[in-house]
Amino acid sequence: MATKTPKKPPQPVVPSSTPDDGGSVVLERRTEKIKPPQMHQVLMLNDDYTPMEFVVVVIQEFFSKDRETATQIMLKIHLDGKAVCGVYSKDVAATKVDQVLEAAKQNGHPLQCISEPVG
């Protein structure tokens, strides 16, 4: 079986001397400043029906807080009507809200959780 040697593609012809007409373009590289993503805080809202112990467990489980910190956050929710449980990127905050609401629903509690932009 005979094989042919591949042919080289023809090289483009470049004029040897071209006068500079002054129309050359110089591109400058500009560094773009990228802003960090907007952070969102996850808030739990107080209600008169969800047991305080359940709120503490939820804060420990979904926000990785120790028992003492979770209890302090729960008391702030109880006394002030709401409290920040954590600050995350938008997608992570939305996931945390969904996790809390699903856990509350599965346990028959009306616990509410929201996220809002920080600032």
PDB file of N, CA and C in Angstrom, residues 35 57 67 80 92 107:
ATOM      1  N   LYS A  35     -15.453  42.642  40.659  1.00  0.00           N
ATOM      2  CA  LYS A  35     -15.983  42.803  42.011  1.00  0.00           C
ATOM      3  C   LYS A  35     -16.247  41.433  42.620  1.00  0.00           C
ATOM      4  N   VAL A  57     -31.079  23.307  67.210  1.00  0.00           N
ATOM      5  CA  VAL A  57     -30.586  22.155  66.441  1.00  0.00           C
ATOM      6  C   VAL A  57     -30.414  22.520  64.966  1.00  0.00           C
ATOM      7  N   ARG A  67     -23.093  24.668  70.141  1.00  0.00           N
ATOM      8  CA  ARG A  67     -24.349  24.770  70.888  1.00  0.00           C
ATOM      9  C   ARG A  67     -24.522  26.137  71.549  1.00  0.00           C
ATOM     10  N   ASP A  80     -35.540  39.665  69.409  1.00  0.00           N
ATOM     11  CA  ASP A  80     -35.562  40.740  68.401  1.00  0.00           C
ATOM     12  C   ASP A  80     -36.481  40.456  67.219  1.00  0.00           C
ATOM     13  N   VAL A  92     -25.418  29.924  47.821  1.00  0.00           N
ATOM     14  CA  VAL A  92     -25.277  29.166  49.067  1.00  0.00           C
ATOM     15  C   VAL A  92     -26.359  29.608  50.060  1.00  0.00           C
ATOM     16  N   ASN A 107     -40.721  18.515  60.111  1.00  0.00           N
ATOM     17  CA  ASN A 107     -40.982  18.356  61.541  1.00  0.00           C
ATOM     18  C   ASN A 107     -42.264  19.059  61.986  1.00  0.00           C
TER      19      ASN A 107
END
